[in-house]
């Protein structure tokens, strides 16, 4: 955008200006509460609809209720004069604002379930705007980005998003925007594509993270009064996330003890005599996850040394792929799985369960203890620090999905002692099966008699 805004009641702050003027295709404005993120998203959409003919800006929240309460409210606040003069008309049937001079639209959208994408499947989106991006799954974001297109080269195509730390999308948003490069720097990614003649060409995609802080807000009185409200909050984690937009520590994080520099280690060769076992959480439409664990018989430290994470594959293929990951001589006397494997029928013709299918492929699972509270306690204990200063559980750095998803899990607001199961929790589930149900015998065999080691209270083994 050359001119920043054409919105009467909005004057962009320096950070908002960067959000408007950056040349990155994807821009994420994220961090502290109250910095003016939603306002910037709205001002950008309005300005583009005033500037370009037949422009289509799609603004998203998870639910339509949220969209109305935040985005619509902000549009009404910024554009009161235009609406009053009839230059912008809200049409409820289209769920959008129509700009009479340019015939452009701002659509108010929602995406709360997989199926909601059906409303937007055929759309031509010129500006995609997503508020509270950390409430979205990455696959949903990808679905929407895949609709950003136009045959008119003069229409700017951009993805704008805003959000705070926390939420089910915290992990992927952090990986995609925050960890990828220092803030306010464009991240360049060259993506290959195969042309019709078979040759390969490259397209450069760009993205940028713009950190929001309350300090950026243009109004001193707003800053002061909101700062007081935030400082009144008792929970220090929440305060830090809202005030400073700290992405490593966020309100509602289920495993806030996670520290990458302590919990992640470079892979090494696991000696053959170390006991190994694996655990698996089934999913077909959603993800399925498995983790392989080994215990150092001297230190009793557990290593998560391999992961398997897929979606959309049936049990037979999953079993074969898992086997392929294993070495031919790998000793895995214990394989634990979600007890629902013995309930779901894989194929109506022969009445066999999913567990039977794995059996046929040479993977013999034992039902795991699915007690959720024992599970979360076991994971917390495993992440805690042993007397030598290192955690009882360490994860090989190539287990990228586990490392990405575990720190992003959030607590269940209705059951704060448990993890919110709408997050990406399959590898966490596999780990809790692996820890709670780990066979006592497997471990006791390898335990030095004089040193009962970790978890010697027995509660850990189920
Ligand atoms: N540049 C601006 N000019 C005028 N008003 C602004 C500007 N930026 C933000 N505001 C107003 O400040 C208030 C807070 O801004 P906004 O809601 O955009 O913050 P936010 O970063 O989205 O907060 P949250 O993290 O709570 O979602 C709103 O009332 C908004 O209209
Ligand atoms: Mg907001």
mmCIF file with all atom_site columns, C-alpha atoms in Angstrom, residues 4 10-22 27 29:
data_model
loop_
_atom_site.group_PDB
_atom_site.id
_atom_site.type_symbol
_atom_site.label_atom_id
_atom_site.label_alt_id
_atom_site.label_comp_id
_atom_site.label_asym_id
_atom_site.label_entity_id
_atom_site.label_seq_id
_atom_site.pdbx_PDB_ins_code
_atom_site.Cartn_x
_atom_site.Cartn_y
_atom_site.Cartn_z
_atom_site.occupancy
_atom_site.B_iso_or_equiv
_atom_site.pdbx_formal_charge
_atom_site.auth_seq_id
_atom_site.auth_comp_id
_atom_site.auth_asym_id
_atom_site.auth_atom_id
_atom_site.pdbx_PDB_model_num
ATOM 1  C CA . UNK A 1 4  ? -1.228 4.072   4.454  1.00 0.00 ? 4  UNK A CA 1
ATOM 2  C CA . UNK A 1 10 ? -7.328 5.531   12.401 1.00 0.00 ? 10 UNK A CA 1
ATOM 3  C CA . UNK A 1 11 ? -3.794 6.858   12.283 1.00 0.00 ? 11 UNK A CA 1
ATOM 4  C CA . UNK A 1 12 ? -1.207 4.106   11.996 1.00 0.00 ? 12 UNK A CA 1
ATOM 5  C CA . UNK A 1 13 ? 1.503  3.842   14.641 1.00 0.00 ? 13 UNK A CA 1
ATOM 6  C CA . UNK A 1 14 ? 5.067  3.036   13.440 1.00 0.00 ? 14 UNK A CA 1
ATOM 7  C CA . UNK A 1 15 ? 4.541  -0.739  13.940 1.00 0.00 ? 15 UNK A CA 1
ATOM 8  C CA . UNK A 1 16 ? 1.144  -0.635  12.258 1.00 0.00 ? 16 UNK A CA 1
ATOM 9  C CA . UNK A 1 17 ? 2.804  1.271   9.420  1.00 0.00 ? 17 UNK A CA 1
ATOM 10 C CA . UNK A 1 18 ? 5.288  -1.565  8.983  1.00 0.00 ? 18 UNK A CA 1
ATOM 11 C CA . UNK A 1 19 ? 2.409  -4.034  8.881  1.00 0.00 ? 19 UNK A CA 1
ATOM 12 C CA . UNK A 1 20 ? 0.761  -1.957  6.130  1.00 0.00 ? 20 UNK A CA 1
ATOM 13 C CA . UNK A 1 21 ? 3.864  -1.187  4.081  1.00 0.00 ? 21 UNK A CA 1
ATOM 14 C CA . UNK A 1 22 ? 5.976  -4.360  4.271  1.00 0.00 ? 22 UNK A CA 1
ATOM 15 C CA . UNK A 1 27 ? 2.504  -10.729 7.329  1.00 0.00 ? 27 UNK A CA 1
ATOM 16 C CA . UNK A 1 29 ? 1.378  -9.010  13.483 1.00 0.00 ? 29 UNK A CA 1
#
